[in-house]
Amino acid sequence: MAFLPDESRSLPPPPLLNKGSVWLGFAGWGQFLSPPAAAGIHRQVLFATLGCFVGYHLVKRTEYVHAKVDRELFEYIRHHPVDFQPATG
Amino acid sequence: MAAGLRAVRRWGLVATAPGLAFTRSASVVKNASNAQPNWLGVGLAFGTSAALWAFLVKEHNEDVMEYERRKRERGHKCTGCS
């Protein structure tokens, strides 16, 4: 499967600053907390940006995979109503 | 004393500028110019970051528009999803 199939565009896109992009952006920035391997605000900005970028696309793919599984689950339930009757008693 | 120092240097016990006789290294590393900012690197880093953000924002806006468009096309037929 491609990383982000065209079908994934039918889903509502996650907000720009979602849990994945913020987390990885913070992780990218946190590379400079210790040791001070490569200081410089420009490197911090670059790493944080890369983290946000990667995180955003990972979250998009995650939401797509979850939605796909949900859809298949609901389709199965729809095709096998016998197995999913409400419990009696 | 100078002769003694020369001898100590020859034995590699005192650090000197790298020379092939002492270090056996095939390459000699230049001192990094840490005194002043590497403006090329800074420019590249900021430029890349700006380009990445621009691309990300553009992609997000395109995704929102595409999603709205597909939702309109579906005509709210599918009531199972949002």
PDB file of C-alpha atoms in Angstrom:
ATOM      1  CA  MET A   1       0.000   0.000   0.000  1.00  0.00           C
ATOM      2  CA  ALA A   2       1.178   3.490  -0.713  1.00  0.00           C
ATOM      3  CA  PHE A   3       1.957   5.576   2.312  1.00  0.00           C
ATOM      4  CA  LEU A   4      -1.162   7.715   1.827  1.00  0.00           C
ATOM      5  CA  PRO A   5      -3.619   6.276  -0.693  1.00  0.00           C
ATOM      6  CA  ASP A   6      -5.898   8.665  -2.525  1.00  0.00           C
ATOM      7  CA  GLU A   7      -8.755   7.302  -0.449  1.00  0.00           C
ATOM      8  CA  SER A   8      -7.255   8.881   2.636  1.00  0.00           C
ATOM      9  CA  ARG A   9      -8.246  12.289   1.256  1.00  0.00           C
ATOM     10  CA  SER A  10     -11.892  11.412   1.849  1.00  0.00           C
ATOM     11  CA  LEU A  11     -11.190  11.576   5.550  1.00  0.00           C
ATOM     12  CA  PRO A  12     -11.203  14.845   7.432  1.00  0.00           C
ATOM     13  CA  PRO A  13      -7.562  15.888   7.590  1.00  0.00           C
ATOM     14  CA  PRO A  14      -6.091  16.093  11.061  1.00  0.00           C
ATOM     15  CA  PRO A  15      -5.361  19.590  12.362  1.00  0.00           C
ATOM     16  CA  LEU A  16      -1.892  20.918  11.550  1.00  0.00           C
ATOM     17  CA  LEU A  17      -0.786  20.765  15.165  1.00  0.00           C
ATOM     18  CA  ASN A  18      -1.970  17.357  16.227  1.00  0.00           C
ATOM     19  CA  LYS A  19      -0.611  15.043  18.864  1.00  0.00           C
ATOM     20  CA  GLY A  20       1.827  13.425  16.444  1.00  0.00           C
ATOM     21  CA  SER A  21       3.236  16.538  14.871  1.00  0.00           C
ATOM     22  CA  VAL A  22       3.570  18.358  18.195  1.00  0.00           C
ATOM     23  CA  TRP A  23       5.176  15.345  19.861  1.00  0.00           C
ATOM     24  CA  LEU A  24       7.738  14.742  17.113  1.00  0.00           C
ATOM     25  CA  GLY A  25       8.325  18.450  16.706  1.00  0.00           C
ATOM     26  CA  PHE A  26       9.078  18.698  20.405  1.00  0.00           C
ATOM     27  CA  ALA A  27      11.296  15.617  20.138  1.00  0.00           C
ATOM     28  CA  GLY A  28      13.140  17.173  17.241  1.00  0.00           C
ATOM     29  CA  TRP A  29      13.667  20.338  19.238  1.00  0.00           C
ATOM     30  CA  GLY A  30      14.603  18.308  22.317  1.00  0.00           C
ATOM     31  CA  GLN A  31      17.601  16.831  20.493  1.00  0.00           C
ATOM     32  CA  PHE A  32      19.364  20.013  21.540  1.00  0.00           C
ATOM     33  CA  LEU A  33      18.645  19.845  25.261  1.00  0.00           C
ATOM     34  CA  SER A  34      21.634  17.648  26.117  1.00  0.00           C
ATOM     35  CA  PRO A  35      24.312  17.162  25.144  1.00  0.00           C
ATOM     36  CA  PRO A  36      24.652  20.374  23.179  1.00  0.00           C
ATOM     37  CA  ALA A  37      25.654  18.417  20.135  1.00  0.00           C
ATOM     38  CA  ALA A  38      24.819  21.035  17.572  1.00  0.00           C
ATOM     39  CA  ALA A  39      23.652  24.317  18.966  1.00  0.00           C
ATOM     40  CA  GLY A  40      22.119  27.119  17.002  1.00  0.00           C
ATOM     41  CA  ILE A  41      18.567  28.342  16.694  1.00  0.00           C
ATOM     42  CA  HIS A  42      18.534  27.540  12.996  1.00  0.00           C
ATOM     43  CA  ARG A  43      19.223  23.879  13.675  1.00  0.00           C
ATOM     44  CA  GLN A  44      16.569  23.778  16.399  1.00  0.00           C
ATOM     45  CA  VAL A  45      14.037  25.268  14.000  1.00  0.00           C
ATOM     46  CA  LEU A  46      14.997  22.800  11.290  1.00  0.00           C
ATOM     47  CA  PHE A  47      14.762  19.759  13.539  1.00  0.00           C
ATOM     48  CA  ALA A  48      11.467  20.885  15.050  1.00  0.00           C
ATOM     49  CA  THR A  49      10.090  21.515  11.575  1.00  0.00           C
ATOM     50  CA  LEU A  50      11.171  18.092  10.393  1.00  0.00           C
ATOM     51  CA  GLY A  51       9.542  16.531  13.451  1.00  0.00           C
ATOM     52  CA  CYS A  52       6.256  18.325  12.823  1.00  0.00           C
ATOM     53  CA  PHE A  53       6.337  17.372   9.164  1.00  0.00           C
ATOM     54  CA  VAL A  54       6.978  13.681   9.801  1.00  0.00           C
ATOM     55  CA  GLY A  55       4.509  13.623  12.691  1.00  0.00           C
ATOM     56  CA  TYR A  56       1.726  15.167  10.649  1.00  0.00           C
ATOM     57  CA  HIS A  57       2.063  12.589   7.876  1.00  0.00           C
ATOM     58  CA  LEU A  58       2.327   9.733  10.341  1.00  0.00           C
ATOM     59  CA  VAL A  59      -0.889  10.862  12.042  1.00  0.00           C
ATOM     60  CA  LYS A  60      -2.609  11.131   8.670  1.00  0.00           C
ATOM     61  CA  ARG A  61      -1.642   7.580   7.821  1.00  0.00           C
ATOM     62  CA  THR A  62      -2.654   6.371  11.295  1.00  0.00           C
ATOM     63  CA  GLU A  63      -6.109   7.894  10.963  1.00  0.00           C
ATOM     64  CA  TYR A  64      -6.469   6.362   7.516  1.00  0.00           C
ATOM     65  CA  VAL A  65      -5.540   2.869   8.745  1.00  0.00           C
ATOM     66  CA  HIS A  66      -7.906   3.155  11.721  1.00  0.00           C
ATOM     67  CA  ALA A  67     -10.750   4.364   9.499  1.00  0.00           C
ATOM     68  CA  LYS A  68     -10.136   1.522   7.068  1.00  0.00           C
ATOM     69  CA  VAL A  69     -10.262  -1.062   9.834  1.00  0.00           C
ATOM     70  CA  ASP A  70     -13.430   0.528  11.220  1.00  0.00           C
ATOM     71  CA  ARG A  71     -15.064   0.471   7.838  1.00  0.00           C
ATOM     72  CA  GLU A  72     -14.237  -3.200   7.333  1.00  0.00           C
ATOM     73  CA  LEU A  73     -15.517  -3.935  10.830  1.00  0.00           C
ATOM     74  CA  PHE A  74     -18.844  -2.204  10.190  1.00  0.00           C
ATOM     75  CA  GLU A  75     -19.161  -3.896   6.803  1.00  0.00           C
ATOM     76  CA  TYR A  76     -18.667  -7.273   8.462  1.00  0.00           C
ATOM     77  CA  ILE A  77     -21.267  -6.440  11.091  1.00  0.00           C
ATOM     78  CA  ARG A  78     -23.645  -5.365   8.350  1.00  0.00           C
ATOM     79  CA  HIS A  79     -23.154  -8.629   6.436  1.00  0.00           C
ATOM     80  CA  HIS A  80     -23.520 -10.873   9.494  1.00  0.00           C
ATOM     81  CA  PRO A  81     -26.470  -9.471  11.425  1.00  0.00           C
ATOM     82  CA  VAL A  82     -27.225 -12.865  12.896  1.00  0.00           C
ATOM     83  CA  ASP A  83     -24.065 -12.804  14.944  1.00  0.00           C
ATOM     84  CA  PHE A  84     -24.712  -9.359  16.337  1.00  0.00           C
ATOM     85  CA  GLN A  85     -28.181  -9.457  17.746  1.00  0.00           C
ATOM     86  CA  PRO A  86     -28.647  -7.584  20.974  1.00  0.00           C
ATOM     87  CA  ALA A  87     -28.270  -9.898  23.952  1.00  0.00           C
ATOM     88  CA  THR A  88     -31.583 -11.349  25.079  1.00  0.00           C
ATOM     89  CA  GLY A  89     -31.901 -11.608  28.833  1.00  0.00           C
TER      90      GLY A  89
ATOM     91  CA  MET B   1      65.512  21.880  27.485  1.00  0.00           C
ATOM     92  CA  ALA B   2      64.635  22.535  23.888  1.00  0.00           C
ATOM     93  CA  ALA B   3      66.348  19.326  22.871  1.00  0.00           C
ATOM     94  CA  GLY B   4      64.425  17.450  25.524  1.00  0.00           C
ATOM     95  CA  LEU B   5      61.175  18.943  24.314  1.00  0.00           C
ATOM     96  CA  ARG B   6      62.035  18.019  20.766  1.00  0.00           C
ATOM     97  CA  ALA B   7      62.626  14.459  21.881  1.00  0.00           C
ATOM     98  CA  VAL B   8      59.339  14.334  23.782  1.00  0.00           C
ATOM     99  CA  ARG B   9      57.525  15.621  20.725  1.00  0.00           C
ATOM    100  CA  ARG B  10      59.116  12.993  18.573  1.00  0.00           C
ATOM    101  CA  TRP B  11      57.818  10.324  20.888  1.00  0.00           C
ATOM    102  CA  GLY B  12      54.323  11.640  20.337  1.00  0.00           C
ATOM    103  CA  LEU B  13      53.830  12.463  24.008  1.00  0.00           C
ATOM    104  CA  VAL B  14      53.112  16.102  23.409  1.00  0.00           C
ATOM    105  CA  ALA B  15      50.388  17.263  21.076  1.00  0.00           C
ATOM    106  CA  THR B  16      51.520  19.097  17.976  1.00  0.00           C
ATOM    107  CA  ALA B  17      49.931  20.045  14.703  1.00  0.00           C
ATOM    108  CA  PRO B  18      49.160  16.807  12.893  1.00  0.00           C
ATOM    109  CA  GLY B  19      51.870  15.660  10.581  1.00  0.00           C
ATOM    110  CA  LEU B  20      52.122  12.409   8.756  1.00  0.00           C
ATOM    111  CA  ALA B  21      55.173  11.371  10.715  1.00  0.00           C
ATOM    112  CA  PHE B  22      53.270  11.453  14.007  1.00  0.00           C
ATOM    113  CA  THR B  23      49.671  10.518  13.339  1.00  0.00           C
ATOM    114  CA  ARG B  24      49.796   8.043  10.455  1.00  0.00           C
ATOM    115  CA  SER B  25      46.457   9.464   9.379  1.00  0.00           C
ATOM    116  CA  ALA B  26      45.718   9.628   5.695  1.00  0.00           C
ATOM    117  CA  SER B  27      43.751  12.821   6.057  1.00  0.00           C
ATOM    118  CA  VAL B  28      44.370  16.075   7.813  1.00  0.00           C
ATOM    119  CA  VAL B  29      41.324  17.859   9.176  1.00  0.00           C
ATOM    120  CA  LYS B  30      41.016  21.590   8.880  1.00  0.00           C
ATOM    121  CA  ASN B  31      39.909  23.585  11.879  1.00  0.00           C
ATOM    122  CA  ALA B  32      36.167  24.242  11.617  1.00  0.00           C
ATOM    123  CA  SER B  33      35.421  27.952  11.334  1.00  0.00           C
ATOM    124  CA  ASN B  34      33.592  28.229  14.604  1.00  0.00           C
ATOM    125  CA  ALA B  35      34.530  31.835  15.148  1.00  0.00           C
ATOM    126  CA  GLN B  36      31.853  33.256  12.837  1.00  0.00           C
ATOM    127  CA  PRO B  37      28.511  31.834  11.823  1.00  0.00           C
ATOM    128  CA  ASN B  38      28.395  29.509   8.870  1.00  0.00           C
ATOM    129  CA  TRP B  39      25.964  31.750   7.009  1.00  0.00           C
ATOM    130  CA  LEU B  40      25.445  29.260   4.210  1.00  0.00           C
ATOM    131  CA  GLY B  41      24.383  26.587   6.670  1.00  0.00           C
ATOM    132  CA  VAL B  42      22.157  28.996   8.569  1.00  0.00           C
ATOM    133  CA  GLY B  43      20.510  30.174   5.377  1.00  0.00           C
ATOM    134  CA  LEU B  44      19.978  26.627   4.163  1.00  0.00           C
ATOM    135  CA  ALA B  45      18.490  25.547   7.482  1.00  0.00           C
ATOM    136  CA  PHE B  46      16.082  28.465   7.696  1.00  0.00           C
ATOM    137  CA  GLY B  47      15.233  28.207   4.012  1.00  0.00           C
ATOM    138  CA  THR B  48      14.515  24.509   4.266  1.00  0.00           C
ATOM    139  CA  SER B  49      12.392  25.035   7.364  1.00  0.00           C
ATOM    140  CA  ALA B  50      10.391  27.791   5.693  1.00  0.00           C
ATOM    141  CA  ALA B  51       9.885  25.644   2.596  1.00  0.00           C
ATOM    142  CA  LEU B  52       8.779  22.681   4.698  1.00  0.00           C
ATOM    143  CA  TRP B  53       6.277  24.771   6.638  1.00  0.00           C
ATOM    144  CA  ALA B  54       4.932  26.340   3.456  1.00  0.00           C
ATOM    145  CA  PHE B  55       4.498  22.907   1.919  1.00  0.00           C
ATOM    146  CA  LEU B  56       2.844  21.551   5.056  1.00  0.00           C
ATOM    147  CA  VAL B  57       0.352  24.415   5.333  1.00  0.00           C
ATOM    148  CA  LYS B  58      -0.431  24.214   1.624  1.00  0.00           C
ATOM    149  CA  GLU B  59      -0.961  20.462   1.801  1.00  0.00           C
ATOM    150  CA  HIS B  60      -3.212  20.826   4.842  1.00  0.00           C
ATOM    151  CA  ASN B  61      -5.372  23.470   3.164  1.00  0.00           C
ATOM    152  CA  GLU B  62      -5.602  21.364   0.016  1.00  0.00           C
ATOM    153  CA  ASP B  63      -6.624  18.362   2.093  1.00  0.00           C
ATOM    154  CA  VAL B  64      -9.358  20.359   3.824  1.00  0.00           C
ATOM    155  CA  MET B  65     -10.719  21.604   0.493  1.00  0.00           C
ATOM    156  CA  GLU B  66     -10.578  18.120  -1.024  1.00  0.00           C
ATOM    157  CA  TYR B  67     -12.378  16.648   1.959  1.00  0.00           C
ATOM    158  CA  GLU B  68     -15.122  19.269   1.789  1.00  0.00           C
ATOM    159  CA  ARG B  69     -15.462  18.691  -1.945  1.00  0.00           C
ATOM    160  CA  ARG B  70     -15.829  14.935  -1.540  1.00  0.00           C
ATOM    161  CA  LYS B  71     -18.302  15.411   1.257  1.00  0.00           C
ATOM    162  CA  ARG B  72     -20.441  17.601  -1.001  1.00  0.00           C
ATOM    163  CA  GLU B  73     -20.203  15.029  -3.800  1.00  0.00           C
ATOM    164  CA  ARG B  74     -21.380  12.281  -1.505  1.00  0.00           C
ATOM    165  CA  GLY B  75     -24.377  14.495  -0.762  1.00  0.00           C
ATOM    166  CA  HIS B  76     -24.404  13.360   2.842  1.00  0.00           C
ATOM    167  CA  LYS B  77     -25.526   9.922   1.649  1.00  0.00           C
ATOM    168  CA  CYS B  78     -23.371   7.990   4.058  1.00  0.00           C
ATOM    169  CA  THR B  79     -24.777   8.510   7.506  1.00  0.00           C
ATOM    170  CA  GLY B  80     -22.491   6.016   9.226  1.00  0.00           C
ATOM    171  CA  CYS B  81     -19.433   8.272   9.182  1.00  0.00           C
ATOM    172  CA  SER B  82     -19.088  11.851  10.348  1.00  0.00           C
TER     173      SER B  82
END
